Short mmCIF file of C-alpha atoms and ligand atoms in Angstrom, two decimals:
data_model
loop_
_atom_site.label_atom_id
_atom_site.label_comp_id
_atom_site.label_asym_id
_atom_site.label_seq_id
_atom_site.Cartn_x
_atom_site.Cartn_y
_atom_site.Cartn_z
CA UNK A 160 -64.59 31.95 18.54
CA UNK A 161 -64.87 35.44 19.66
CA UNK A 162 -68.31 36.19 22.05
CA UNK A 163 -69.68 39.58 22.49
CA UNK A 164 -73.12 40.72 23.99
CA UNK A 165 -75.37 43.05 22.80
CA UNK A 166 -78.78 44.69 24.46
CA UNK A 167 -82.06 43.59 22.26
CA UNK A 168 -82.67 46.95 21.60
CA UNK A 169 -79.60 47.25 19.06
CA UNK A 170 -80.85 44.55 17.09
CA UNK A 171 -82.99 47.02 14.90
CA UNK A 172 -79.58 48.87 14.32
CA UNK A 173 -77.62 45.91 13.43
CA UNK A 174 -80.46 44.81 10.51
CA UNK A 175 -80.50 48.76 9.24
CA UNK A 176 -76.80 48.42 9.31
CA UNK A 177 -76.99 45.22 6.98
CA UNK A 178 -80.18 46.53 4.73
CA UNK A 179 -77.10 49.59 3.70
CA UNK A 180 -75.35 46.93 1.62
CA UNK A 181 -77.43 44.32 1.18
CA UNK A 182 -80.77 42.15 0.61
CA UNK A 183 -81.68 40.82 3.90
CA UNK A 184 -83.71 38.01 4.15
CA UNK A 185 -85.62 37.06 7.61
CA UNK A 186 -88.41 35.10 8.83
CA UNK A 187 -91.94 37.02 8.22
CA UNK A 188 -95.32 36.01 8.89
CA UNK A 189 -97.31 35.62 5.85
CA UNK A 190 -101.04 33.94 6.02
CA UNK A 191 -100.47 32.73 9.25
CA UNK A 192 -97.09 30.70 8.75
CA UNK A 193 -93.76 32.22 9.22
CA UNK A 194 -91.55 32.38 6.16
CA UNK A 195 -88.27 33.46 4.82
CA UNK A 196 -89.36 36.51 2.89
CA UNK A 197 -87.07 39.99 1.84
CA UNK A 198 -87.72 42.67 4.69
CA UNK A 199 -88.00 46.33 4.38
CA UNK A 200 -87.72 47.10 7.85
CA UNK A 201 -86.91 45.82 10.75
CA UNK A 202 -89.75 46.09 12.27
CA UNK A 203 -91.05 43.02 9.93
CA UNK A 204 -88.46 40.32 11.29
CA UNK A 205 -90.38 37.77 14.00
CA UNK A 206 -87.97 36.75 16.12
CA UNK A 207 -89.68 33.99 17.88
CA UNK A 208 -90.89 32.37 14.88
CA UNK A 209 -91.62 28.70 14.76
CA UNK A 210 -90.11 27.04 11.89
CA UNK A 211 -90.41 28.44 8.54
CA UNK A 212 -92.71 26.47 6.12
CA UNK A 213 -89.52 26.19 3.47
CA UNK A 214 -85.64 26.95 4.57
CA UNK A 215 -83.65 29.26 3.16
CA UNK A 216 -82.10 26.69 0.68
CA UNK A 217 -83.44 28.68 -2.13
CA UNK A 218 -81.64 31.73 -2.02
CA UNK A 219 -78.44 29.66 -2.61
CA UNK A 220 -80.26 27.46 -4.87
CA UNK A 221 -83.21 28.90 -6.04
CA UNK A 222 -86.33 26.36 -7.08
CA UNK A 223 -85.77 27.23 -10.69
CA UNK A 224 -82.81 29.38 -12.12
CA UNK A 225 -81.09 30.32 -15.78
CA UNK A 226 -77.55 28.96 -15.53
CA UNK A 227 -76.95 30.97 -19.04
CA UNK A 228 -78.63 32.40 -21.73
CA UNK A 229 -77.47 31.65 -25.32
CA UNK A 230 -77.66 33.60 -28.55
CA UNK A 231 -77.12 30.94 -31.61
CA UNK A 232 -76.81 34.51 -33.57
CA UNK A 233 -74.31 35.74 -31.90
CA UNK A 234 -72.31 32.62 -30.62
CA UNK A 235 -72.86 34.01 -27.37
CA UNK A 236 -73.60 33.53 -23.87
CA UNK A 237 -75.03 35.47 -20.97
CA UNK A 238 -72.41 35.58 -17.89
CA UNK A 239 -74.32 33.97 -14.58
CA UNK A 240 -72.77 36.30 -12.08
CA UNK A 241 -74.53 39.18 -13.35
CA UNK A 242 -77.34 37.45 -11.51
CA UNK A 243 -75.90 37.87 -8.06
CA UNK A 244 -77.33 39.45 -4.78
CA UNK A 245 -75.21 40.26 -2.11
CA UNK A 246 -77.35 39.33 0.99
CA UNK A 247 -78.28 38.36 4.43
CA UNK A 248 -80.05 35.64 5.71
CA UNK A 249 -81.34 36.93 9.20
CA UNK A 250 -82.11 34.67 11.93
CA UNK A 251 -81.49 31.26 10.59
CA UNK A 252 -81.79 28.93 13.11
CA UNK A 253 -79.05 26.11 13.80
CA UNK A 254 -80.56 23.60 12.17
CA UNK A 255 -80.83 25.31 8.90
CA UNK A 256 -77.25 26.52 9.30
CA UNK A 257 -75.89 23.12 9.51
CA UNK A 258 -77.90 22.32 6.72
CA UNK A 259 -76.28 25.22 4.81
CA UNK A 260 -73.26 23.70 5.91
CA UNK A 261 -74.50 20.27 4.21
CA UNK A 262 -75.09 21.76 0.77
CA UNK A 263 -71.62 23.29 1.12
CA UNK A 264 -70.30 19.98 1.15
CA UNK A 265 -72.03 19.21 -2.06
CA UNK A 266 -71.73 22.52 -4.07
CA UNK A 267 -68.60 24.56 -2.84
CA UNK A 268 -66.57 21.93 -0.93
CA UNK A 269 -66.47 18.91 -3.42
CA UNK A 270 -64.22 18.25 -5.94
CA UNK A 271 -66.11 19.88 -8.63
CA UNK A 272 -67.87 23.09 -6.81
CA UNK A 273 -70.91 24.34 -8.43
CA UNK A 274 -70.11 27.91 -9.79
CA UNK A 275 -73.99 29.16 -9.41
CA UNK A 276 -74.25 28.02 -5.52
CA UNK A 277 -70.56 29.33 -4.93
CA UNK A 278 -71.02 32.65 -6.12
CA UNK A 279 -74.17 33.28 -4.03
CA UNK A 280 -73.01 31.27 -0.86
CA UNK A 281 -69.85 33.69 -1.25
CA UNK A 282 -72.13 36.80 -2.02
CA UNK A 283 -74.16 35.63 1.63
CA UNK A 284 -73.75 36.93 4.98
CA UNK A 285 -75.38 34.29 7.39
CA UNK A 286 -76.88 35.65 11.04
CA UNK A 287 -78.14 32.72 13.26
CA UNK A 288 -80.55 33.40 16.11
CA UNK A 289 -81.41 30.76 18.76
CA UNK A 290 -84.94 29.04 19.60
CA UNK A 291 -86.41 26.51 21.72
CA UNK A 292 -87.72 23.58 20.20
CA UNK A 293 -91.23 22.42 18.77
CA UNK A 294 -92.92 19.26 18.74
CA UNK A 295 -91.24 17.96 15.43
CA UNK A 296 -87.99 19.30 16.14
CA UNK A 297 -85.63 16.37 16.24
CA UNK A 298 -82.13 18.39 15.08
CA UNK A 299 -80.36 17.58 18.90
CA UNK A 300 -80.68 13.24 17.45
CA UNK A 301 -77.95 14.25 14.46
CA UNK A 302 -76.24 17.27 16.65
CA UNK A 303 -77.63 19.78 14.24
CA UNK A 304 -79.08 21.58 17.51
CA UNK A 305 -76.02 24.25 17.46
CA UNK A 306 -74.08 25.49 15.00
CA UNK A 307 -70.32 25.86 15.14
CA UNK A 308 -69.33 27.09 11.92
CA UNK A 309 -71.51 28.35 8.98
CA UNK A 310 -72.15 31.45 10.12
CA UNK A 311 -71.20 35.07 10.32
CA UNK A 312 -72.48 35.80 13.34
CA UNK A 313 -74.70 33.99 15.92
CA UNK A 314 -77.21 35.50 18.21
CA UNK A 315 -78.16 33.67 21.37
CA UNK A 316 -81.19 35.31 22.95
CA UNK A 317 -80.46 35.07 27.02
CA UNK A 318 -82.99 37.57 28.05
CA UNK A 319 -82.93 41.20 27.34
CA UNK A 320 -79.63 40.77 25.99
CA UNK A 321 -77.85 38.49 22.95
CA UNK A 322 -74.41 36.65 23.66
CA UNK A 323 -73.05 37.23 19.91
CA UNK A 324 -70.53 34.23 18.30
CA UNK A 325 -68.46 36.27 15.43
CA UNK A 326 -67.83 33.95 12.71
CA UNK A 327 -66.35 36.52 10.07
CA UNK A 328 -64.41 40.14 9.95
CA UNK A 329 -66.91 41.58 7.80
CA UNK A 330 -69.76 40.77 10.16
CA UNK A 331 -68.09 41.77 12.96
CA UNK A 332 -67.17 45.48 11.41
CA UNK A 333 -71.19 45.90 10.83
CA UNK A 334 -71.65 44.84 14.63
CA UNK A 335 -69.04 46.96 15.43
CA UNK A 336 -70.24 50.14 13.82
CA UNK A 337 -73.93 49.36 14.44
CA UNK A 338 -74.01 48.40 17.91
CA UNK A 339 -71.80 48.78 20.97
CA UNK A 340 -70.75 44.77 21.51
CA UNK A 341 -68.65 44.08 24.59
CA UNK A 342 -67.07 41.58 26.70
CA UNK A 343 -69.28 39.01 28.59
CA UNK A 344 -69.91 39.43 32.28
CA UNK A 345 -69.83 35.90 34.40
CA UNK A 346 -73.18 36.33 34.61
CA UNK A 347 -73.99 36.59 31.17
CA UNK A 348 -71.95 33.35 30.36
CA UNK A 349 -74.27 31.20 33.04
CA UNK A 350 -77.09 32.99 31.62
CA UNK A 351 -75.78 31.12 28.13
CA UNK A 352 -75.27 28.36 29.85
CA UNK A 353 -79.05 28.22 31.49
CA UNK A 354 -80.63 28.90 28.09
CA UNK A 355 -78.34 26.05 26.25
CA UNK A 356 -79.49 23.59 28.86
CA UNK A 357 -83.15 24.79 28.87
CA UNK A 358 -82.97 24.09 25.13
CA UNK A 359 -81.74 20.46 25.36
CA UNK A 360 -84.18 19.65 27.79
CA UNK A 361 -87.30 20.88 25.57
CA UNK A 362 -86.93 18.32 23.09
CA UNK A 363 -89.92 15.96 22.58
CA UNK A 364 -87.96 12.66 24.44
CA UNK A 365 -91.03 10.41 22.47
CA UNK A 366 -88.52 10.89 19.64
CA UNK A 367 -86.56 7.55 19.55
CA UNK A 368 -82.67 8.67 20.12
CA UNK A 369 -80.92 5.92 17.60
CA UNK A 370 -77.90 6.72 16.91
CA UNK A 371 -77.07 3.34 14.75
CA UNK A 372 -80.08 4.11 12.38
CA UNK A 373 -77.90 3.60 9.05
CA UNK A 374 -76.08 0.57 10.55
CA UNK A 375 -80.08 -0.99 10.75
CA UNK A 376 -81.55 -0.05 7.92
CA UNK A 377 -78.92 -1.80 6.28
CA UNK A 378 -79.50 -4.88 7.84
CA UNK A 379 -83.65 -4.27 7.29
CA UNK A 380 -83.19 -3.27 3.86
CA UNK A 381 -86.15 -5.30 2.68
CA UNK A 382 -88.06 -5.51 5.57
CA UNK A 383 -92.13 -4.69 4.88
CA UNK A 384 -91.70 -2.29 6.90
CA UNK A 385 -90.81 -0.06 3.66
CA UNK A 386 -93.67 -1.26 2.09
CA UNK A 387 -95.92 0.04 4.52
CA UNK A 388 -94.21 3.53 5.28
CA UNK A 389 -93.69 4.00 1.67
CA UNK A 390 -96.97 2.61 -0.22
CA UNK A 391 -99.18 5.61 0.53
CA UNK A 392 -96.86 8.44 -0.58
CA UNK A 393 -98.76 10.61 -3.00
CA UNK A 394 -95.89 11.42 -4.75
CA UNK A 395 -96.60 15.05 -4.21
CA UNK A 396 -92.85 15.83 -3.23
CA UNK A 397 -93.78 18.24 -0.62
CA UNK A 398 -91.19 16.66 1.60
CA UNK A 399 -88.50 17.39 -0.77
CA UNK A 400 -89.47 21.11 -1.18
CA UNK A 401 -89.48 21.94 2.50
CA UNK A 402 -86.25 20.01 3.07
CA UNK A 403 -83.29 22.54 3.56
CA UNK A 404 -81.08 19.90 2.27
CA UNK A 405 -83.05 17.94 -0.91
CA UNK A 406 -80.57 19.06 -3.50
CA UNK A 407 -81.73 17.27 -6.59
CA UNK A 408 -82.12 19.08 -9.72
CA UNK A 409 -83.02 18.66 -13.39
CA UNK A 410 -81.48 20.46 -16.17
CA UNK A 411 -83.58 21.84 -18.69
CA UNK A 412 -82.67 23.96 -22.19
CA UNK A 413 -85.42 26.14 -23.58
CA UNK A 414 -85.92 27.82 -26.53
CA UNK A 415 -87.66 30.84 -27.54
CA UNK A 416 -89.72 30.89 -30.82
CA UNK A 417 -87.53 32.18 -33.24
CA UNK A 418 -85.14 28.43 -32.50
CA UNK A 419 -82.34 30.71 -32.35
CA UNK A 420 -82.06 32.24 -28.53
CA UNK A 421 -83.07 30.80 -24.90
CA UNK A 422 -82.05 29.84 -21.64
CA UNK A 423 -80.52 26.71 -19.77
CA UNK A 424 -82.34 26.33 -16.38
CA UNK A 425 -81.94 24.10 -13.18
CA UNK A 426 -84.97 23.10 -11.57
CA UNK A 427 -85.26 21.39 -8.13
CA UNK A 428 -86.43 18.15 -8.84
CA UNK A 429 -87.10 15.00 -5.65
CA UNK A 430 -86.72 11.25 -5.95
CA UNK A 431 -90.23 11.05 -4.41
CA UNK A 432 -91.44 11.82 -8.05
CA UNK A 433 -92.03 9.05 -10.16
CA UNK A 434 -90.30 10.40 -13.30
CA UNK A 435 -86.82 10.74 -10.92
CA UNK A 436 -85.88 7.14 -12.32
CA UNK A 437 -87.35 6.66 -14.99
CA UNK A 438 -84.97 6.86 -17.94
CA UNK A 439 -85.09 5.96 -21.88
CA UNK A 440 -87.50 3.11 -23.16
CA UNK A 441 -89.51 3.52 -20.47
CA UNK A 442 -87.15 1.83 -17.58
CA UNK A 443 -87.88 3.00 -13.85
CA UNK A 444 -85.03 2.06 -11.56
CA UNK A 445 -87.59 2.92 -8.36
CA UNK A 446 -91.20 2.48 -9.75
CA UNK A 447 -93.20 2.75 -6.64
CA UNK A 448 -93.84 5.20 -4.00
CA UNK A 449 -92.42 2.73 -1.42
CA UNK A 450 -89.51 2.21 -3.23
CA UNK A 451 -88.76 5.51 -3.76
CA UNK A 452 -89.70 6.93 -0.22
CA UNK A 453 -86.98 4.39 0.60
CA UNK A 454 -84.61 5.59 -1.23
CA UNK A 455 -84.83 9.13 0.00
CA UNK A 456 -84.63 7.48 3.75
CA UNK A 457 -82.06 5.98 2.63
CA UNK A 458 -80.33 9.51 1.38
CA UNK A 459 -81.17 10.97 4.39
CA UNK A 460 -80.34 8.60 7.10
CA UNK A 461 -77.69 6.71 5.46
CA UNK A 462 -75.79 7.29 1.91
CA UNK A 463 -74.82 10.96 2.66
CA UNK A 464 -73.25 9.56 6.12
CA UNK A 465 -71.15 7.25 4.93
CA UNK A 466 -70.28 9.65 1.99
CA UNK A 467 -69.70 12.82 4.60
CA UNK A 468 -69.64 11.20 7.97
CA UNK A 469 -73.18 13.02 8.99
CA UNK A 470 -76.53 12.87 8.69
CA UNK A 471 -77.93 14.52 5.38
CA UNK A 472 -80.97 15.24 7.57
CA UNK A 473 -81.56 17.79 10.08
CA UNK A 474 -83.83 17.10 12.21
CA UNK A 475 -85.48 20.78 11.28
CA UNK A 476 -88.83 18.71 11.23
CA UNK A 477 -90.89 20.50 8.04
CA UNK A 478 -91.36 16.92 6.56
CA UNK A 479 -93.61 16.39 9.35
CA UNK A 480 -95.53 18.65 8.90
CA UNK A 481 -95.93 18.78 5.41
CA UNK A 482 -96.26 14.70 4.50
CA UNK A 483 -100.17 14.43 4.81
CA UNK A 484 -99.16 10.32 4.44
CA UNK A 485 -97.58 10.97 7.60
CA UNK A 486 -94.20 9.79 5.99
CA UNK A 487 -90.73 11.56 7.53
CA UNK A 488 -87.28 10.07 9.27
CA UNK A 489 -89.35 10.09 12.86
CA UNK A 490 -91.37 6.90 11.50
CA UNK A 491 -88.16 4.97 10.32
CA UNK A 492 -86.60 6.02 14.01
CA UNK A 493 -89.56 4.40 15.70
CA UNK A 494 -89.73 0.90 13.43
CA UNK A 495 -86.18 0.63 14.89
CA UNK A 496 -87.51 0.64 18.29
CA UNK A 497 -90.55 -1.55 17.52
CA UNK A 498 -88.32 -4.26 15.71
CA UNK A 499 -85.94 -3.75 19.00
CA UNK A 500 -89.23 -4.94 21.16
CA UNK A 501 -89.74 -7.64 19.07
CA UNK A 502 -86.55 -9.15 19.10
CA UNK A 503 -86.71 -9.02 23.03
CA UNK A 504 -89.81 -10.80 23.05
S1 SF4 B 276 -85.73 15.02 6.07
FE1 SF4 B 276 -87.38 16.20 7.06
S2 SF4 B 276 -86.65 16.57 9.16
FE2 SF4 B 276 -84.87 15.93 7.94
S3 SF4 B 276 -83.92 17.86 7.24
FE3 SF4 B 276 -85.36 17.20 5.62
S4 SF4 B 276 -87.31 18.22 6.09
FE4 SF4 B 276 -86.02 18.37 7.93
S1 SF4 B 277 -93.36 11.23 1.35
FE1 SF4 B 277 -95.15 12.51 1.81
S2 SF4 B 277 -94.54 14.61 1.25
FE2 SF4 B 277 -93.07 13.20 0.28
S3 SF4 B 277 -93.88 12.82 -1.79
FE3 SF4 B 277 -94.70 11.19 -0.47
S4 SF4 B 277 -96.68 11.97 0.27
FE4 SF4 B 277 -95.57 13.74 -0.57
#
């Protein structure tokens, strides 16, 4: 990895440089909550914003999109790439990098990549940007706290200056002509250092550290415990939304009046709603909340590990704030540590 350091007052020519070629996304504040939004300056972009309501997820896959238009007519169909932005997502944070890096796995890196996310992950310049944590931040428990790879370049406030990671050429050309990066002083590297260790010291420690979660949820499968995290989910699927890495989808065709044109869309769809399951004569393989809040625990804290050998969770924290049952992976974490005092007893 190549470092470089930059003074904070060539940030605004770095995102100019960037706006030239592309959509840049960054976090905003709208309403009094910080979002990812489009900027149109610079001067928009708040860099010490607390985590964003929703991730980025959906400008790599977007809540509801047209995968292709047909024409019965004319036998044809409408190519998808046309629908392409080349863009930049500004000052991700690491844990929504790595969770880029998750639905890589799924849509680019699997044995069938998706064609939709792969052409706008590859159309995507990522720019990380450091932070301290919050109160629900819990990404250092699955080591989503840095991020190694993922992105293009990644800006690590330490002071009046950023220590810049260079991920790609292409990023590194705009830094180049935009800025004037150079080598690291000693000083500059312990400065890193301070900040990194500041950072790992600010999480909330209340947060049970358990790093053999999956192993005991298998063996507590049907504990009551589920029962009682699960049963008052309102099945609102606001956890899902927020998630950077809920990937479900449904597929949906649509036609206009005339029977003869529409449009095939993907939706984002969650296994917290009660039609996930449900299938033909009336069959629901999860009928209640609790079993279905399970399952997504389950997703999260287990499947996808054994699967990808990693959490599909974050620790990014925006289920926590958004279940008003008070329902997110922090609750399973500390059952673990109540059925641990209970077996010492
Ligand atoms: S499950 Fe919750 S804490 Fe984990 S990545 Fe999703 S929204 Fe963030
Ligand atoms: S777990 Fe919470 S946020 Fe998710 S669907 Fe249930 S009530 Fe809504």
């Amino acid at each position: 990895m190549l470092y470089r350091v930059i003074d904070s007052e060539e940030l605004p020519s770095l995102v100019s440089a960037f706006m030239k070629d592309y959509e840049v996304v960054a976090p905003v504040k709208r309403d009094g909550s910080y979002v990812f939004d489009v900027i149109g300056s610079p001067d928009e972009i708040e860099l010490s914003y607390e985590t964003t309501i929703s991730s980025p997820k959906k400008y790599l896959l977007p809540p509801d999109e047209t995968l292709l238009a047909f024409d019965a007519r004319a036998n044809g169909v409408t190519d998808f790439a046309a629908q392409i932005t080349p863009r930049v997502i500004f000052g991700a944070h690491a844990c929504d990098i790595n969770a880029i890096n998750r639905l890589d796995l799924v849509f680019r890196d699997g044995r069938y990549p998706d064609p939709y996310y792969t052409a706008r992950r590859d159309a995507t310049l990522v720019v990380g940007l450091s932070c301290m944590p919050q109160s629900t931040c819990f990404c250092h428990l699955w080591d989503a706290d840095e991020a190694r790879f993922g992105y293009d370049l990644f800006l690590q406030d330490i002071g009046d200056k950023y220590l810049v990671s260079i991920g790609s050429v292409e990023a590194a050309n705009i830094l180049e002509a935009s800025c004037k990066p150079r080598e690291a002083t000693d000083e500059e590297r312990i400065a890193f250092r301070h900040v990194t260790r500041t950072r790992q010291q600010s999480f909330d420690h209340a947060i049970p550290d358990i790093q053999d979660v999956a192993m005991l949820m298998d063996a507590f499968h049907d504990d009551p415990f589920w029962e009682e995290l699960g049963g008052g989910c309102l099945s609102c699927t606001a956890c899902s939304a927020v998630c950077p890495t809920c990937f479900c989808f449904d597929i949906r065709d649509t036609f206009d009046p005339d029977g003869k044109t529409g449009r095939r869309e993907r939706i984002w769809d969650a296994c917290t709603s009660p039609q996930f399951a449900l299938v033909a004569g009336g069959h629901n393989f999860r009928p209640t909340a609790a079993r279905r809040v399970r399952h997504r625990m389950y997703h999260k804290l287990n499947g996808f590990l054994a699967n990808h050998d990693r959490m599909l969770c974050v620790g990014c924290g925006r289920c926590v704030k958004a279940c008003k049952a008070g329902i997110n992976p922090i609750e399973v974490l500390k059952f673990f540590v109540r059925k641990g005092a209970e077996d010492a007893q």
